[in-house]
Coordinates of C-alpha atoms in Angstrom, one line a residue:
M9 CA -15.7 28.2 -39.6
I10 CA -14.9 24.8 -37.9
I11 CA -11.7 24.6 -39.8
L12 CA -10.7 28.1 -38.8
K13 CA -11.5 27.3 -35.1
K14 CA -9.3 24.2 -35.3
L15 CA -6.5 26.2 -36.8
L16 CA -6.8 28.9 -34.1
I17 CA -6.7 26.1 -31.4
I18 CA -3.6 24.6 -33.0
L19 CA -1.9 28.0 -33.2
V20 CA -2.7 28.8 -29.5
V21 CA -1.4 25.4 -28.4
A22 CA 1.8 25.9 -30.4
M23 CA 2.3 29.3 -28.9
I24 CA 1.8 27.9 -25.3
C25 CA 4.3 25.1 -26.0
A26 CA 6.8 27.6 -27.4
A27 CA 6.4 29.9 -24.3
V28 CA 6.9 26.9 -22.0
Y29 CA 10.0 25.9 -23.8
I30 CA 11.4 29.4 -23.7
L31 CA 10.5 29.8 -20.0
G32 CA 12.1 26.4 -19.3
D33 CA 15.3 27.5 -21.0
A34 CA 15.3 30.8 -19.1
V35 CA 14.9 29.0 -15.8
K36 CA 17.6 26.5 -16.6
N37 CA 20.0 29.4 -17.6
D38 CA 19.1 31.2 -14.4
Q39 CA 19.9 28.1 -12.3
Q40 CA 23.2 27.6 -14.2
S41 CA 24.2 31.3 -13.8
A42 CA 23.5 31.0 -10.0
L43 CA 26.1 28.3 -9.7
L44 CA 28.8 31.0 -9.6
D45 CA 26.7 33.6 -7.8
E46 CA 28.6 35.0 -4.7
D47 CA 25.3 34.7 -2.8
A48 CA 24.7 31.0 -3.7
F49 CA 25.4 28.1 -1.4
L50 CA 26.4 25.0 -3.3
L51 CA 26.2 21.3 -2.3
I52 CA 29.1 19.5 -4.0
A53 CA 28.8 15.7 -3.9
H54 CA 32.2 14.6 -2.7
R55 CA 33.1 11.5 -4.8
G56 CA 29.3 11.3 -5.5
A57 CA 26.9 10.2 -2.8
S58 CA 29.8 8.4 -1.2
A59 CA 28.1 8.0 2.2
I60 CA 25.6 5.6 0.7
A61 CA 27.4 4.2 -2.4
P62 CA 30.9 3.2 -3.5
E63 CA 32.8 6.4 -4.2
H64 CA 33.6 7.5 -7.7
T65 CA 31.2 5.1 -9.4
L66 CA 28.4 5.8 -11.8
A67 CA 26.0 4.6 -9.1
S68 CA 27.4 7.1 -6.6
Y69 CA 27.1 10.0 -9.1
Q70 CA 23.6 9.0 -10.1
L71 CA 22.4 8.9 -6.4
A72 CA 24.0 12.3 -5.8
M73 CA 22.1 13.8 -8.7
D74 CA 18.9 12.2 -7.6
M75 CA 19.3 13.7 -4.2
G76 CA 19.7 17.2 -5.6
A77 CA 23.4 17.9 -5.4
D78 CA 24.5 20.9 -7.3
F79 CA 27.7 19.2 -8.5
I80 CA 29.2 15.8 -8.7
E81 CA 32.9 15.9 -7.7
I82 CA 35.3 13.8 -9.8
D83 CA 38.9 13.1 -8.7
L84 CA 40.8 12.6 -12.0
Q85 CA 43.8 10.3 -12.4
M86 CA 45.5 9.0 -15.5
T87 CA 46.3 5.4 -16.3
K88 CA 49.6 4.2 -17.7
D89 CA 48.1 4.2 -21.2
G90 CA 46.9 7.8 -20.9
V91 CA 43.2 7.3 -20.1
L92 CA 41.5 9.6 -17.5
V93 CA 39.6 7.8 -14.8
A94 CA 37.7 8.7 -11.7
F95 CA 39.7 7.7 -8.7
H96 CA 40.9 9.4 -5.6
D97 CA 43.8 7.4 -4.1
D98 CA 47.2 7.0 -5.8
T99 CA 46.8 3.3 -5.4
V100 CA 43.7 1.0 -6.0
D101 CA 44.2 -0.9 -2.7
R102 CA 41.6 0.8 -0.5
T103 CA 38.5 0.8 -2.8
T104 CA 39.1 -2.2 -5.1
D105 CA 40.1 -5.9 -4.8
G106 CA 43.4 -5.1 -6.5
S107 CA 46.7 -3.4 -5.5
G108 CA 49.1 -1.1 -7.2
K109 CA 49.3 2.5 -8.4
V110 CA 46.8 3.8 -10.8
A111 CA 49.5 5.4 -12.9
E112 CA 51.3 2.1 -13.3
M113 CA 48.2 0.2 -14.6
D114 CA 46.6 0.2 -18.0
L115 CA 42.9 0.8 -18.4
A116 CA 42.3 -2.9 -19.0
D117 CA 43.9 -3.6 -15.6
I118 CA 41.7 -1.0 -14.0
K119 CA 38.6 -2.3 -15.6
R120 CA 39.2 -5.8 -14.2
L121 CA 38.9 -4.4 -10.7
D122 CA 35.9 -4.8 -8.4
A123 CA 35.3 -1.3 -7.1
G124 CA 32.2 -2.0 -5.0
S125 CA 32.5 -5.1 -2.9
W126 CA 34.7 -3.2 -0.4
F127 CA 31.7 -0.9 0.3
N128 CA 29.4 -3.7 0.9
A129 CA 31.8 -5.2 3.4
E130 CA 32.4 -1.9 5.1
K131 CA 28.7 -0.9 5.3
P132 CA 26.6 -4.2 5.3
D133 CA 23.5 -2.4 6.5
I134 CA 23.3 -0.5 3.1
A135 CA 25.0 -3.1 0.9
K136 CA 23.6 -3.8 -2.5
D137 CA 24.2 -6.7 -4.8
E138 CA 24.6 -4.3 -7.7
Y139 CA 27.7 -2.9 -6.2
V140 CA 29.6 -6.2 -6.6
D141 CA 32.0 -6.0 -9.5
I142 CA 31.0 -2.4 -10.3
Q143 CA 33.8 -0.8 -12.4
V144 CA 36.0 2.2 -12.1
P145 CA 34.5 4.6 -14.7
T146 CA 36.5 6.6 -17.2
L147 CA 35.8 10.3 -17.5
E148 CA 34.4 9.6 -21.0
E149 CA 32.0 7.1 -19.5
I150 CA 30.8 9.6 -17.0
F151 CA 30.2 12.2 -19.6
T152 CA 28.4 9.7 -21.8
A153 CA 26.2 8.7 -18.9
F154 CA 25.2 12.1 -17.7
G155 CA 26.0 14.6 -20.5
D156 CA 25.0 18.1 -19.7
S157 CA 22.3 17.0 -17.2
A158 CA 25.0 17.1 -14.5
N159 CA 27.3 19.8 -13.2
Y160 CA 30.9 18.7 -12.9
Y161 CA 33.4 19.7 -10.3
I162 CA 36.7 18.0 -11.5
E163 CA 40.0 17.8 -9.6
T164 CA 43.3 17.1 -11.4
K165 CA 45.3 14.8 -9.2
Q166 CA 49.0 14.0 -9.7
P167 CA 49.1 16.4 -12.7
A168 CA 52.8 16.8 -12.6
E169 CA 53.2 13.0 -13.1
S170 CA 50.4 12.8 -15.7
E171 CA 51.6 14.2 -19.0
E172 CA 49.0 16.4 -20.8
M173 CA 46.3 15.6 -18.3
E174 CA 44.9 19.1 -18.7
E175 CA 44.9 18.9 -22.5
K176 CA 43.2 15.5 -22.4
L177 CA 40.6 16.8 -20.0
L178 CA 39.8 19.8 -22.1
E179 CA 39.6 17.7 -25.2
L180 CA 36.9 15.5 -23.6
L181 CA 35.0 18.5 -22.4
D182 CA 35.0 19.9 -25.9
Q183 CA 34.0 16.5 -27.4
F184 CA 31.0 16.4 -25.2
E185 CA 30.2 20.1 -25.8
L186 CA 30.4 20.8 -22.0
L187 CA 32.2 24.1 -22.7
D188 CA 29.7 25.2 -25.3
E189 CA 28.7 28.8 -25.1
S190 CA 25.0 27.8 -24.9
L191 CA 25.8 26.4 -21.4
S192 CA 26.1 29.0 -18.7
K193 CA 29.4 29.4 -16.9
G194 CA 29.6 27.0 -14.0
K195 CA 28.5 23.8 -15.8
V196 CA 32.1 22.7 -15.3
I197 CA 34.4 23.8 -12.5
I198 CA 38.0 22.5 -12.2
Q199 CA 40.0 22.4 -9.0
S200 CA 43.5 21.3 -8.0
F201 CA 46.1 21.6 -5.2
S202 CA 48.5 22.3 -8.1
A203 CA 48.7 25.9 -9.1
D204 CA 50.7 24.9 -12.1
S205 CA 47.9 22.6 -13.3
L206 CA 45.3 25.4 -12.9
T207 CA 47.4 28.0 -14.6
T208 CA 47.9 25.6 -17.5
I209 CA 44.2 25.1 -17.8
H210 CA 43.7 28.9 -17.6
Q211 CA 46.1 29.4 -20.4
L212 CA 44.3 26.8 -22.5
D213 CA 40.8 28.2 -21.8
G214 CA 40.5 31.3 -19.7
D215 CA 36.7 30.9 -19.4
I216 CA 36.6 27.8 -17.2
P217 CA 36.0 28.6 -13.5
L218 CA 38.9 27.3 -11.4
I219 CA 39.3 26.6 -7.7
Q220 CA 42.6 26.6 -5.9
L221 CA 42.7 23.9 -3.2
I222 CA 44.7 24.8 -0.2
D223 CA 46.4 22.1 1.9
D224 CA 44.7 21.7 5.3
S225 CA 48.1 21.7 7.0
E226 CA 48.4 25.4 6.1
Q227 CA 46.6 26.9 9.1
V228 CA 47.6 30.5 8.5
I229 CA 45.3 32.7 6.6
P230 CA 46.9 33.5 3.2
S231 CA 48.1 37.0 2.8
P232 CA 46.1 39.5 0.7
E233 CA 48.9 39.2 -1.9
T234 CA 48.5 35.4 -2.1
F235 CA 44.7 35.8 -2.5
E236 CA 45.4 38.3 -5.3
L237 CA 47.7 35.7 -6.9
Y238 CA 44.9 33.1 -6.8
R239 CA 42.5 35.7 -8.3
E240 CA 44.7 35.9 -11.5
Y241 CA 43.4 32.4 -12.5
A242 CA 40.8 31.2 -10.0
V243 CA 37.3 32.2 -9.0
G244 CA 37.6 30.6 -5.5
I245 CA 39.4 28.4 -3.0
G246 CA 38.7 25.1 -1.4
V247 CA 39.9 24.7 2.2
S248 CA 39.4 22.3 5.1
H249 CA 36.3 23.3 7.1
R250 CA 38.5 23.0 10.2
E251 CA 40.6 26.0 9.0
A252 CA 37.6 28.0 7.6
D253 CA 36.9 30.2 10.5
E254 CA 35.1 33.5 10.2
A255 CA 38.3 35.5 9.7
Y256 CA 39.6 33.1 7.0
I257 CA 36.4 33.2 5.0
A258 CA 36.0 36.9 5.4
A259 CA 39.6 37.5 4.0
A260 CA 38.9 35.3 1.0
R261 CA 35.6 36.8 0.3
E262 CA 37.0 40.3 0.6
A263 CA 39.5 39.3 -2.1
G264 CA 36.6 38.4 -4.4
L265 CA 37.0 34.6 -4.0
L266 CA 34.3 32.0 -3.6
V267 CA 34.9 29.6 -0.6
H268 CA 34.0 25.9 -0.7
P269 CA 35.2 24.1 2.5
F270 CA 35.7 20.4 2.6
V271 CA 34.4 17.9 3.7
V272 CA 31.2 18.5 5.7
D273 CA 28.7 15.8 6.7
K274 CA 27.1 17.4 9.7
L275 CA 24.3 20.0 9.3
A276 CA 25.4 22.0 12.3
V277 CA 28.9 22.5 10.8
G278 CA 27.3 23.4 7.4
K279 CA 25.1 26.0 9.0
K280 CA 28.1 27.6 10.8
L281 CA 30.1 27.8 7.6
K282 CA 27.2 29.2 5.7
S283 CA 26.7 31.9 8.3
R284 CA 30.3 32.8 8.1
G285 CA 30.0 33.5 4.4
A286 CA 31.1 30.2 2.7
T287 CA 29.6 29.8 -0.7
G288 CA 29.3 26.0 -0.7
I289 CA 30.6 22.8 0.9
F290 CA 31.8 19.4 -0.2
T291 CA 29.9 16.7 1.4
N292 CA 29.7 12.9 1.4
D293 CA 26.2 13.0 2.8
I294 CA 23.9 15.1 0.6
E295 CA 20.8 14.1 2.5
A296 CA 22.2 15.3 5.9
V297 CA 22.9 18.8 4.7
S298 CA 20.3 19.3 2.0
S299 CA 18.3 21.8 4.1
L300 CA 21.3 24.3 3.7
K301 CA 20.0 25.0 0.2
W302 CA 17.0 26.9 1.6

């Protein structure tokens, strides 16, 4: 009888554990599916938590995740020897101790750069010793560090000058199983100002959600025909919050497009955009706008 009771207890515990595991998976899948929900409002960490850490560094991405960002945004550039790295500017001058164009430097050159001391000098009140000599990360290093625990919002930069950037990006996504069918759509979003780059990706893999970035110098609301053209390959647009007035957002939403304005660091601006129908914002300061999630 005692043995039977022990077996029953073990069975009950096992069933409870299995239920918790299944429920956890269900919740995770629901959260992932909501990433592309037209009623969602996403907080996209622009270059990571770049208000409080050196942009496009592992430290910046980790802080953004710790603060509850829905996505970490990665600007993607290619080195002279064909390696994808996280870097915004064409040149390394602004955010490192070096100078020159990213595209004209090998990875070894990039890795010798100090990508954090500039931040300490610019913001001494929140400087950290650990930022000194912090490196520019490769996309592979980012995927290795965070795997599928992060949601990635990746921008292809200078794609016309970076041969097979799109193919290399998809190869890495496949290598790290970030396009696996077990992961809900929205784990990875790719954006670009280049329609050619986005259509190339769409041809290579039609299931990846794409965002067409629109130059903030274009103040006129795109025509319905232009929005329809975007819809052929993209699920949404990214536009400067200065241009994203009520009419602009309404026209895009009517065309079936998500709208993610950039870059918003003030809560009042975020509230206004959300009320107008925007489905998310890029922000340097996750903490300042975190209440928009609720």
